[in-house]
Short mmCIF file of C-alpha atoms and ligand atoms in Angstrom, two decimals:
data_model
loop_
_atom_site.label_atom_id
_atom_site.label_comp_id
_atom_site.label_asym_id
_atom_site.label_seq_id
_atom_site.Cartn_x
_atom_site.Cartn_y
_atom_site.Cartn_z
CA MET N 834 -135.94 -122.38 -6.40
CA LYS N 835 -137.40 -121.69 -3.23
CA THR N 836 -134.13 -121.88 -1.30
CA MET N 837 -131.82 -119.14 -0.76
CA ILE N 838 -128.61 -119.16 -0.51
CA GLU N 839 -125.81 -116.83 0.37
CA PRO N 840 -124.64 -115.24 -2.82
CA PHE N 841 -121.09 -116.12 -1.76
CA LYS N 842 -118.64 -118.39 -0.84
CA ILE N 843 -115.89 -119.14 1.61
CA LYS N 844 -112.45 -118.19 1.18
CA MET N 845 -110.93 -117.77 4.79
CA VAL N 846 -112.58 -118.57 8.21
CA GLU N 847 -112.76 -117.45 11.88
CA SER N 848 -113.47 -119.77 14.09
CA ILE N 849 -116.02 -119.23 16.68
CA ARG N 850 -115.60 -121.22 20.31
CA GLN N 851 -118.58 -123.17 21.62
CA THR N 852 -118.85 -122.76 25.74
CA THR N 853 -121.31 -124.39 28.50
CA GLU N 854 -124.21 -122.79 29.58
CA GLU N 855 -122.84 -123.01 32.69
CA GLU N 856 -119.76 -121.21 31.34
CA ARG N 857 -122.03 -118.68 30.30
CA ILE N 858 -123.77 -118.20 33.63
CA GLU N 859 -120.43 -117.54 35.42
CA ILE N 860 -118.98 -115.18 32.19
CA LEU N 861 -122.45 -112.90 32.51
CA GLU N 862 -122.46 -112.54 36.13
CA LYS N 863 -118.38 -111.55 36.23
CA ALA N 864 -119.53 -109.17 33.04
CA ASP N 865 -121.92 -107.67 35.47
CA TYR N 866 -125.06 -108.72 33.36
CA ASN N 867 -124.08 -106.13 30.83
CA PRO N 868 -123.04 -107.62 27.45
CA PHE N 869 -120.88 -104.76 26.33
CA ARG N 870 -118.41 -106.59 29.28
CA ILE N 871 -118.33 -109.84 27.42
CA LYS N 872 -115.03 -110.63 26.02
CA ALA N 873 -115.44 -111.29 22.20
CA GLU N 874 -114.20 -114.90 22.42
CA ASP N 875 -116.62 -116.06 24.52
CA ILE N 876 -119.38 -114.82 22.25
CA LEU N 877 -120.54 -117.41 20.41
CA ILE N 878 -123.02 -115.41 17.79
CA ASP N 879 -122.34 -111.74 17.58
CA PHE N 880 -125.07 -109.19 16.91
CA LEU N 881 -124.20 -106.77 19.02
CA THR N 882 -123.86 -104.68 15.61
CA ASP N 883 -123.11 -104.64 12.17
CA SER N 884 -121.02 -101.82 11.67
CA GLY N 885 -117.70 -102.49 11.07
CA THR N 886 -118.66 -106.00 11.64
CA GLY N 887 -119.01 -107.51 8.01
CA ALA N 888 -116.75 -110.04 5.82
CA MET N 889 -114.60 -108.21 3.14
CA SER N 890 -114.80 -109.84 -0.51
CA ASP N 891 -111.54 -111.12 -2.33
CA ARG N 892 -111.98 -107.95 -4.02
CA GLN N 893 -111.60 -106.00 -1.46
CA TRP N 894 -108.67 -106.99 -0.16
CA ALA N 895 -107.27 -107.40 -3.30
CA ALA N 896 -108.10 -103.66 -3.99
CA MET N 897 -106.19 -103.27 -0.34
CA MET N 898 -102.82 -104.37 -2.08
CA THR N 899 -103.00 -101.18 -4.65
CA GLY N 900 -103.39 -98.84 -1.45
CA ASP N 901 -101.56 -96.00 -2.44
CA GLU N 902 -100.00 -94.50 1.04
CA ALA N 903 -98.99 -91.00 -0.29
CA TYR N 904 -99.84 -88.12 2.60
CA ALA N 905 -101.32 -85.82 -0.34
CA GLY N 906 -103.39 -86.90 -3.38
CA SER N 907 -103.26 -90.35 -2.84
CA LYS N 908 -104.56 -92.68 -6.62
CA SER N 909 -106.67 -94.43 -3.42
CA PHE N 910 -108.28 -90.96 -2.38
CA PHE N 911 -109.55 -90.49 -6.12
CA ARG N 912 -110.58 -94.11 -6.99
CA PHE N 913 -112.67 -93.65 -3.42
CA GLU N 914 -113.73 -89.80 -4.82
CA LYS N 915 -115.21 -91.41 -8.14
CA ALA N 916 -116.91 -94.66 -6.35
CA VAL N 917 -118.92 -92.38 -3.76
CA GLN N 918 -119.46 -89.60 -6.93
CA ASN N 919 -120.75 -92.15 -9.12
CA ILE N 920 -123.44 -93.08 -6.72
CA THR N 921 -124.18 -89.81 -4.72
CA GLY N 922 -123.13 -87.12 -7.33
CA PHE N 923 -121.90 -84.97 -4.44
CA LYS N 924 -119.39 -81.93 -5.68
CA HIS N 925 -116.82 -82.83 -2.56
CA ILE N 926 -116.55 -85.61 -0.86
CA ILE N 927 -114.56 -86.21 2.59
CA PRO N 928 -113.04 -89.25 3.61
CA THR N 929 -113.40 -89.40 7.36
CA HIS N 930 -112.54 -92.17 10.08
CA GLN N 931 -116.44 -93.42 10.56
CA GLY N 932 -119.87 -91.73 10.44
CA ARG N 933 -119.67 -89.82 13.55
CA ALA N 934 -116.47 -87.82 12.43
CA ALA N 935 -118.86 -86.91 9.84
CA GLU N 936 -121.34 -85.90 12.05
CA ARG N 937 -119.27 -83.89 14.45
CA ILE N 938 -117.22 -81.73 11.46
CA LEU N 939 -120.61 -80.99 9.72
CA PHE N 940 -122.66 -79.68 13.02
CA SER N 941 -119.58 -77.66 14.10
CA VAL N 942 -119.20 -75.91 11.02
CA ALA N 943 -123.14 -75.76 10.08
CA VAL N 944 -124.53 -75.25 13.56
CA LYS N 945 -124.80 -72.64 16.45
CA GLU N 946 -126.73 -72.52 19.72
CA GLY N 947 -130.32 -72.71 20.03
CA ASP N 948 -130.61 -74.06 16.07
CA MET N 949 -133.36 -77.18 15.73
CA ILE N 950 -131.83 -79.98 13.14
CA PRO N 951 -135.26 -81.86 12.25
CA SER N 952 -135.16 -85.38 10.85
CA ASN N 953 -137.51 -88.98 10.70
CA THR N 954 -135.03 -90.14 13.63
CA HIS N 955 -131.75 -89.08 14.52
CA PHE N 956 -129.40 -91.82 15.71
CA ASP N 957 -127.74 -91.41 19.24
CA THR N 958 -124.11 -90.11 17.81
CA THR N 959 -125.86 -87.36 15.61
CA ARG N 960 -128.05 -86.65 18.19
CA ALA N 961 -125.16 -85.94 20.80
CA ASN N 962 -123.22 -84.47 18.15
CA ILE N 963 -126.04 -82.10 17.37
CA GLU N 964 -126.52 -81.39 21.13
CA PHE N 965 -122.95 -81.07 21.99
CA ASN N 966 -123.04 -77.96 19.75
CA LYS N 967 -125.88 -77.04 21.71
CA ALA N 968 -128.64 -77.19 19.04
CA GLU N 969 -131.87 -79.15 19.22
CA ALA N 970 -132.04 -82.70 17.08
CA VAL N 971 -136.12 -82.77 16.55
CA ASP N 972 -137.31 -86.44 15.83
CA LEU N 973 -140.34 -86.27 13.02
CA VAL N 974 -141.29 -89.87 12.52
CA ILE N 975 -144.35 -90.85 11.16
CA PRO N 976 -146.49 -91.53 14.02
CA GLU N 977 -146.56 -95.34 12.48
CA GLY N 978 -143.24 -95.48 13.01
CA LYS N 979 -143.36 -96.19 16.61
CA ILE N 980 -145.87 -98.64 16.88
CA PRO N 981 -144.24 -102.15 17.07
CA THR N 982 -146.15 -104.70 15.66
CA LEU N 983 -148.05 -102.24 12.89
CA GLU N 984 -147.24 -102.99 9.17
CA HIS N 985 -146.34 -100.27 6.96
CA PRO N 986 -144.06 -100.15 4.19
CA PHE N 987 -142.14 -97.44 4.93
CA LYS N 988 -142.22 -96.55 8.72
CA GLY N 989 -139.25 -94.44 8.24
CA ASN N 990 -140.92 -92.15 6.91
CA MET N 991 -140.87 -87.89 7.80
CA ASP N 992 -144.06 -86.77 8.85
CA LEU N 993 -144.44 -84.49 6.55
CA LYS N 994 -147.37 -82.65 8.12
CA ARG N 995 -145.30 -81.85 11.30
CA LEU N 996 -142.35 -81.08 9.37
CA SER N 997 -144.32 -78.44 7.03
CA GLY N 998 -145.61 -77.02 10.75
CA PHE N 999 -142.18 -76.95 12.44
CA LEU N 1000 -140.43 -75.21 9.47
CA GLU N 1001 -143.09 -72.73 9.15
CA LYS N 1002 -142.37 -72.03 12.91
CA TYR N 1003 -138.77 -72.41 13.20
CA HIS N 1004 -137.43 -71.99 9.58
CA ASP N 1005 -135.10 -68.80 10.77
CA ASN N 1006 -133.71 -71.32 13.57
CA VAL N 1007 -132.78 -74.52 11.00
CA PRO N 1008 -129.83 -74.48 9.64
CA ILE N 1009 -129.91 -78.05 7.60
CA GLY N 1010 -132.93 -80.88 7.82
CA MET N 1011 -131.90 -84.45 7.75
CA ILE N 1012 -133.25 -88.29 7.17
CA THR N 1013 -132.09 -91.31 8.38
CA ILE N 1014 -132.03 -94.15 5.44
CA THR N 1015 -132.75 -96.53 7.17
CA ASN N 1016 -134.10 -95.06 10.23
CA ASN N 1017 -131.85 -97.55 12.67
CA SER N 1018 -133.44 -96.33 15.79
CA GLY N 1019 -136.95 -96.71 14.47
CA GLY N 1020 -135.86 -100.64 13.43
CA GLY N 1021 -133.95 -100.36 10.73
CA GLN N 1022 -137.12 -99.40 8.27
CA PRO N 1023 -136.75 -97.76 5.11
CA VAL N 1024 -138.00 -93.92 3.60
CA SER N 1025 -140.04 -93.92 0.46
CA MET N 1026 -138.66 -92.16 -2.82
CA GLU N 1027 -141.85 -89.96 -2.25
CA ASN N 1028 -140.89 -89.15 1.21
CA ILE N 1029 -137.00 -88.32 0.31
CA ARG N 1030 -138.46 -86.09 -2.28
CA GLU N 1031 -141.08 -84.52 -0.46
CA THR N 1032 -139.18 -83.55 2.13
CA SER N 1033 -136.51 -82.13 0.34
CA LYS N 1034 -138.88 -79.98 -1.06
CA LEU N 1035 -140.48 -78.61 2.60
CA LEU N 1036 -136.61 -77.79 3.22
CA HIS N 1037 -135.82 -75.91 -0.02
CA LYS N 1038 -138.90 -73.68 -0.13
CA TYR N 1039 -137.46 -72.24 3.06
CA GLY N 1040 -133.65 -72.34 1.24
CA ILE N 1041 -132.59 -75.36 3.94
CA PRO N 1042 -130.30 -77.88 2.57
CA PHE N 1043 -131.06 -81.25 3.10
CA PHE N 1044 -128.50 -83.86 4.07
CA ILE N 1045 -129.07 -87.85 4.12
CA ASP N 1046 -127.48 -90.05 6.73
CA ALA N 1047 -126.46 -92.89 4.73
CA CYS N 1048 -125.23 -95.21 6.78
CA ARG N 1049 -127.68 -98.02 4.57
CA PHE N 1050 -128.71 -96.45 1.39
CA ALA N 1051 -128.47 -99.74 -0.27
CA GLU N 1052 -130.91 -101.41 2.16
CA ASN N 1053 -133.05 -98.53 1.48
CA ALA N 1054 -133.07 -98.58 -2.26
CA TYR N 1055 -133.48 -102.28 -2.15
CA PHE N 1056 -136.78 -101.40 -0.45
CA ILE N 1057 -137.68 -98.75 -2.56
CA LYS N 1058 -137.44 -101.01 -5.33
CA LEU N 1059 -139.70 -104.06 -3.84
CA ARG N 1060 -142.24 -102.07 -2.26
CA GLU N 1061 -142.57 -98.73 -3.86
CA LYS N 1062 -144.72 -98.14 -7.32
CA GLY N 1063 -142.90 -97.52 -10.37
CA TYR N 1064 -139.34 -98.37 -9.27
CA ARG N 1065 -139.73 -102.47 -9.53
CA ASP N 1066 -137.70 -102.19 -13.02
CA LYS N 1067 -135.27 -99.95 -12.14
CA LYS N 1068 -131.30 -100.52 -10.63
CA VAL N 1069 -130.90 -100.29 -7.37
CA LEU N 1070 -128.05 -97.79 -8.74
CA GLU N 1071 -130.32 -95.66 -9.93
CA ILE N 1072 -132.50 -95.69 -7.47
CA ALA N 1073 -129.87 -94.72 -4.73
CA ARG N 1074 -129.27 -92.07 -7.26
CA GLU N 1075 -132.45 -90.39 -7.57
CA MET N 1076 -132.63 -91.19 -3.19
CA PHE N 1077 -129.23 -88.77 -3.58
CA SER N 1078 -130.52 -86.00 -6.15
CA TYR N 1079 -133.02 -84.27 -3.69
CA ALA N 1080 -130.23 -84.02 -1.33
CA ASP N 1081 -127.60 -81.01 -0.93
CA GLY N 1082 -125.46 -83.78 0.89
CA CYS N 1083 -124.91 -86.88 2.97
CA THR N 1084 -122.74 -88.08 6.26
CA MET N 1085 -122.31 -92.02 6.08
CA SER N 1086 -121.00 -94.77 8.27
CA ALA N 1087 -118.94 -97.20 5.80
CA LYS N 1088 -118.98 -99.18 8.35
CA LYS N 1089 -122.13 -100.31 7.24
CA ASP N 1090 -123.49 -99.95 3.52
CA ALA N 1091 -119.84 -100.02 2.31
CA MET N 1092 -119.35 -102.96 3.55
CA VAL N 1093 -115.70 -102.06 5.42
CA ASN N 1094 -114.33 -102.42 9.08
CA ILE N 1095 -113.97 -98.83 9.43
CA GLY N 1096 -114.08 -95.61 7.56
CA GLY N 1097 -116.86 -93.10 6.38
CA PHE N 1098 -117.14 -89.96 4.56
CA LEU N 1099 -118.54 -86.40 4.62
CA ALA N 1100 -120.48 -85.25 1.08
CA MET N 1101 -121.88 -82.09 -0.12
CA ASN N 1102 -122.43 -79.40 -3.04
CA ASP N 1103 -121.83 -76.62 -1.00
CA ASP N 1104 -118.13 -74.92 -1.82
CA THR N 1105 -117.84 -72.57 1.42
CA LEU N 1106 -119.47 -75.43 3.91
CA ALA N 1107 -116.72 -77.89 2.20
CA MET N 1108 -114.01 -75.03 2.44
CA ASN N 1109 -114.97 -75.08 6.26
CA SER N 1110 -115.65 -79.13 6.63
CA ARG N 1111 -111.75 -79.44 5.09
CA ASN N 1112 -110.36 -77.12 7.28
CA LEU N 1113 -111.68 -78.22 10.48
CA LEU N 1114 -110.88 -82.01 8.58
CA ILE N 1115 -107.10 -81.04 8.70
CA LEU N 1116 -107.41 -79.78 12.39
CA THR N 1117 -108.75 -83.49 13.62
CA GLU N 1118 -108.71 -86.45 11.50
CA GLY N 1119 -106.15 -85.61 8.59
CA PHE N 1120 -105.70 -84.07 5.51
CA PRO N 1121 -108.36 -83.91 3.32
CA SER N 1122 -107.30 -86.59 0.86
CA TYR N 1123 -106.81 -89.42 3.34
CA GLY N 1124 -109.23 -88.25 6.45
CA GLY N 1125 -107.83 -90.56 9.32
CA LEU N 1126 -108.01 -93.26 6.85
CA ALA N 1127 -105.20 -95.78 5.42
CA GLY N 1128 -105.13 -95.44 1.61
CA ARG N 1129 -105.84 -98.92 1.56
CA ASP N 1130 -108.56 -98.24 3.80
CA LEU N 1131 -110.38 -95.59 0.68
CA ASP N 1132 -109.55 -98.40 -2.05
CA ALA N 1133 -111.42 -101.42 -0.11
CA LEU N 1134 -114.35 -98.60 0.65
CA ALA N 1135 -114.52 -98.16 -3.07
CA VAL N 1136 -115.12 -101.84 -4.04
CA GLY N 1137 -117.47 -101.90 -1.04
CA LEU N 1138 -120.09 -99.29 -2.22
CA GLU N 1139 -120.19 -101.48 -5.84
CA GLU N 1140 -120.85 -104.80 -4.38
CA VAL N 1141 -123.67 -103.45 -1.71
CA LEU N 1142 -125.33 -102.44 -4.75
CA GLN N 1143 -125.41 -106.08 -6.01
CA GLU N 1144 -129.22 -107.22 -6.49
CA ASP N 1145 -128.13 -110.77 -5.49
CA TYR N 1146 -126.29 -109.62 -1.98
CA LEU N 1147 -129.51 -107.05 -1.29
CA LYS N 1148 -132.12 -109.49 -2.02
CA TYR N 1149 -129.93 -112.01 0.37
CA ARG N 1150 -129.73 -109.62 3.09
CA LEU N 1151 -132.86 -108.32 3.22
CA ARG N 1152 -134.24 -111.95 3.10
CA THR N 1153 -132.57 -112.85 5.95
CA ALA N 1154 -133.85 -110.31 8.46
CA ALA N 1155 -137.09 -111.31 6.92
CA TYR N 1156 -136.81 -115.13 7.77
CA MET N 1157 -135.62 -114.76 11.58
CA GLY N 1158 -138.87 -112.13 11.92
CA GLU N 1159 -141.03 -115.14 10.16
CA ARG N 1160 -139.85 -117.37 12.85
CA LEU N 1161 -139.95 -115.67 15.65
CA THR N 1162 -143.55 -114.03 15.07
CA GLU N 1163 -144.76 -117.73 14.08
CA ALA N 1164 -143.88 -118.40 17.71
CA GLY N 1165 -145.56 -115.85 19.03
CA ILE N 1166 -142.61 -113.73 19.83
CA ASP N 1167 -143.21 -109.90 19.07
CA ILE N 1168 -140.81 -107.93 17.04
CA ILE N 1169 -140.92 -104.91 15.16
CA ARG N 1170 -142.78 -105.76 11.98
CA PRO N 1171 -142.06 -105.63 9.18
CA THR N 1172 -138.77 -106.36 9.46
CA GLY N 1173 -136.11 -104.01 8.38
CA GLY N 1174 -132.66 -104.47 6.51
CA HIS N 1175 -129.96 -104.79 9.13
CA ALA N 1176 -131.70 -106.40 12.10
CA VAL N 1177 -134.14 -107.73 13.91
CA TYR N 1178 -135.99 -105.62 16.66
CA ILE N 1179 -137.73 -107.83 19.86
CA ASP N 1180 -140.01 -106.63 21.99
CA ALA N 1181 -138.90 -107.49 25.42
CA LYS N 1182 -141.95 -105.62 27.34
CA ALA N 1183 -143.95 -108.16 25.18
CA PHE N 1184 -141.50 -111.37 26.44
CA TYR N 1185 -141.26 -110.56 29.94
CA PRO N 1186 -144.86 -108.88 30.67
CA HIS N 1187 -143.79 -109.73 34.78
CA ILE N 1188 -140.65 -107.52 34.52
CA PRO N 1189 -141.50 -104.18 34.80
CA ALA N 1190 -139.25 -101.48 33.06
CA SER N 1191 -137.65 -100.39 36.26
CA GLN N 1192 -136.09 -104.00 35.82
CA PHE N 1193 -135.04 -103.87 32.27
CA PRO N 1194 -136.70 -106.67 30.82
CA GLY N 1195 -134.26 -105.41 27.54
CA GLN N 1196 -131.30 -106.19 29.33
CA VAL N 1197 -132.49 -109.32 31.07
CA LEU N 1198 -133.70 -110.54 27.61
CA CYS N 1199 -128.97 -110.08 26.23
CA GLY N 1200 -128.75 -111.41 29.34
CA GLU N 1201 -130.70 -114.64 28.80
CA LEU N 1202 -130.01 -115.09 25.21
CA TYR N 1203 -126.61 -115.36 25.92
CA ARG N 1204 -126.81 -117.66 28.82
CA LYS N 1205 -129.04 -119.98 26.16
CA GLY N 1206 -127.42 -119.76 23.02
CA GLY N 1207 -124.27 -117.72 23.58
CA ILE N 1208 -125.79 -114.92 21.12
CA ARG N 1209 -125.04 -110.86 22.02
CA GLY N 1210 -127.32 -108.83 21.26
CA VAL N 1211 -128.21 -105.07 22.60
CA GLU N 1212 -130.59 -103.32 24.68
CA ILE N 1213 -132.16 -100.17 23.17
CA GLY N 1214 -134.61 -99.54 26.24
CA SER N 1215 -134.64 -97.83 29.40
CA VAL N 1216 -130.92 -98.76 29.88
CA MET N 1217 -130.08 -96.86 26.65
CA PHE N 1218 -132.81 -93.96 26.73
CA GLY N 1219 -133.94 -94.11 30.21
CA LYS N 1220 -134.02 -90.99 32.39
CA LYS N 1221 -133.43 -89.72 35.77
CA ASP N 1222 -136.23 -87.35 37.18
CA PRO N 1223 -134.46 -84.29 37.88
CA GLU N 1224 -135.91 -83.89 41.24
CA THR N 1225 -136.66 -87.47 42.94
CA GLY N 1226 -133.67 -88.96 40.77
CA SER N 1227 -136.48 -92.32 40.01
CA GLU N 1228 -135.87 -93.58 36.45
CA ILE N 1229 -138.05 -92.65 33.54
CA PRO N 1230 -138.57 -95.22 31.53
CA ALA N 1231 -138.02 -95.38 27.44
CA GLU N 1232 -140.88 -95.22 25.39
CA MET N 1233 -139.98 -99.09 24.18
CA GLU N 1234 -137.86 -102.05 25.66
CA LEU N 1235 -136.44 -103.74 22.83
CA VAL N 1236 -133.43 -105.85 22.05
CA ARG N 1237 -131.45 -105.26 18.51
CA LEU N 1238 -130.05 -108.31 16.92
CA ALA N 1239 -127.84 -106.86 14.11
CA PHE N 1240 -126.41 -108.52 11.63
CA PRO N 1241 -122.89 -108.48 10.02
CA ARG N 1242 -122.97 -108.68 6.32
CA ARG N 1243 -121.75 -111.60 4.90
CA ALA N 1244 -120.12 -113.12 8.06
CA TYR N 1245 -122.86 -115.49 9.55
CA THR N 1246 -124.59 -118.29 7.63
CA GLN N 1247 -128.07 -119.97 7.57
CA SER N 1248 -127.43 -122.21 9.52
CA HIS N 1249 -126.16 -119.81 12.42
CA PHE N 1250 -129.59 -117.83 12.13
CA ASP N 1251 -131.49 -121.43 12.15
CA PHE N 1252 -129.08 -121.64 15.54
CA ALA N 1253 -130.37 -118.58 16.78
CA ILE N 1254 -133.54 -118.38 16.40
CA GLU N 1255 -133.70 -121.50 18.34
CA ALA N 1256 -132.10 -120.22 20.58
CA ILE N 1257 -134.44 -117.50 20.70
CA ILE N 1258 -137.45 -119.71 21.02
CA GLU N 1259 -136.03 -121.80 23.98
CA THR N 1260 -135.40 -118.37 25.81
CA TYR N 1261 -139.04 -117.69 25.57
CA GLY N 1262 -140.11 -121.11 26.52
CA GLU N 1263 -138.35 -120.42 29.68
CA ARG N 1264 -139.61 -116.84 29.82
CA ASP N 1265 -141.20 -117.40 33.79
CA ARG N 1266 -137.37 -118.16 34.89
CA ALA N 1267 -136.36 -114.83 33.83
CA LYS N 1268 -135.55 -112.26 36.69
CA GLY N 1269 -135.27 -108.48 36.63
CA LEU N 1270 -132.23 -106.42 37.29
CA LYS N 1271 -131.33 -103.68 39.01
CA ILE N 1272 -127.82 -101.20 38.43
CA THR N 1273 -125.07 -100.75 40.86
CA TRP N 1274 -122.84 -98.74 39.00
CA GLU N 1275 -123.31 -96.30 36.12
CA PRO N 1276 -121.00 -93.72 34.70
CA PRO N 1277 -122.67 -90.21 34.17
CA PHE N 1278 -123.09 -90.34 30.44
CA LEU N 1279 -123.84 -93.22 28.02
CA ARG N 1280 -124.65 -95.78 30.61
CA HIS N 1281 -125.28 -98.82 28.68
CA PHE N 1282 -121.89 -99.26 27.51
CA THR N 1283 -120.78 -99.80 30.92
CA ALA N 1284 -123.01 -100.15 33.86
CA LYS N 1285 -123.41 -102.62 36.26
CA PHE N 1286 -126.05 -104.99 37.05
CA THR N 1287 -127.28 -107.56 39.62
CA LEU N 1288 -130.37 -109.82 39.94
CA ALA N 1289 -133.06 -107.42 41.53
CA ASP N 1290 -134.50 -108.62 44.63
N1 F0G Y 850 -125.95 -92.80 11.54
C1 F0G Y 850 -126.40 -94.52 12.04
C2 F0G Y 850 -127.61 -94.05 11.07
C3 F0G Y 850 -126.02 -94.92 12.37
O1 F0G Y 850 -126.49 -96.35 12.26
C4 F0G Y 850 -124.52 -94.99 13.01
C5 F0G Y 850 -123.85 -96.21 13.70
C6 F0G Y 850 -124.08 -93.98 12.80
C7 F0G Y 850 -124.41 -92.83 12.16
C8 F0G Y 850 -122.45 -93.21 13.28
O2 F0G Y 850 -121.76 -93.65 12.62
O3 F0G Y 850 -120.41 -95.62 13.94
O4 F0G Y 850 -119.27 -94.83 12.04
O5 F0G Y 850 -119.38 -93.33 13.98
N2 F0G Y 850 -124.38 -97.30 14.22
C9 F0G Y 850 -123.67 -98.06 14.58
C10 F0G Y 850 -125.32 -99.14 15.26
C11 F0G Y 850 -122.77 -97.90 15.76
O6 F0G Y 850 -124.51 -100.41 15.49
O7 F0G Y 850 -125.68 -99.32 15.08
P1 F0G Y 850 -120.00 -94.77 13.29
#
């Protein structure tokens, strides 16, 4: 059969509210053209993030009823620990309330001022946590990973040559090396097994521990199965195990590939690092057997980790992004190609050639997609990553102007996607009417969350 179906049926539904275009124009204006300022009930299809926004299964909800809320040594913790160990093989499994909490703990205990942490591309919270500890986050993704329309099977790969040169020079200042799978900030692109293995070898040559940012490890493993020689007949679980076997630890936001609405963990083999991490965890997150989560959350997470490795699910998951990508490409819309696992990234610079980076074409496109279809995406461009010239105060644009449409897991159906595709293509047809934006207010940090905009003159 050619028709791909969602590998689940729906047992509980949540209504979504239809609004008119006139209403949305008013809502957008009141939200100062920033989708983060729009109430969720005013959104029809929410592609803001795939983080914590998925639907849990009947098995996960059932497991929550068995949650053991004991403060110390709960049954839920041991079920969670077993599920994580079954995939990662790491000795110490430390629960945290989400991914960035794991990052904060890891970098607080392992990093000191002046250190440097290489990765393919650090996610924003990872970078921010490294910088908060006065260390430097260094991105070394392959050059192909930065060219949106260039096809490459593993655009998330580490540039091994540059990593090698970097380590030769700076290894004394590198306490850990990382790799993000899939590479969210670079378009949700996968990293090959060979590249994970070689990255590990290079780091281990200098005795540097290797950590994986494992948020979307299952999507990455399935890409390896589809695209890398020698993996077609392997189970995704086997592939995932091999990926983790090259590493000394990982950070994980369970809000992605563990299919839960909240949760995360830090895992590692080193006893001293684990002891120091647990000590800090107690200070800020909670006792090491719950780490800021309820026992029931740990049970949902354990089941989610099993479900995410089901091949029917992963096939449908990756196909969803590819399907939208194909339809948009056919319509002449430039996107990051090939599509990654969890999202489609539209090139807003190509969408709106008449809007300069100084007028934020990505932010304009977010607003237009909301006006046309009630769809919410997120700008990943000069609003999020633009810098200010310290002398003149003028804006230095980001490298790319993208809009990410990220897909909550198991939450939307084929017709939601067809609707979204139609709305994007219609918006493209009306591209000449779109006007640039200017900032009227912004906070000193992370401005994209709260900045206010108005139409540029
Ligand atoms: N690492 C990666 C690769 C991520 O994508 C995220 C979150 C984190 C770490 C942090 O995890 O949110 O649980 O603290 N990404 C979300 C997103 C927010 O929308 O891409 P967290």
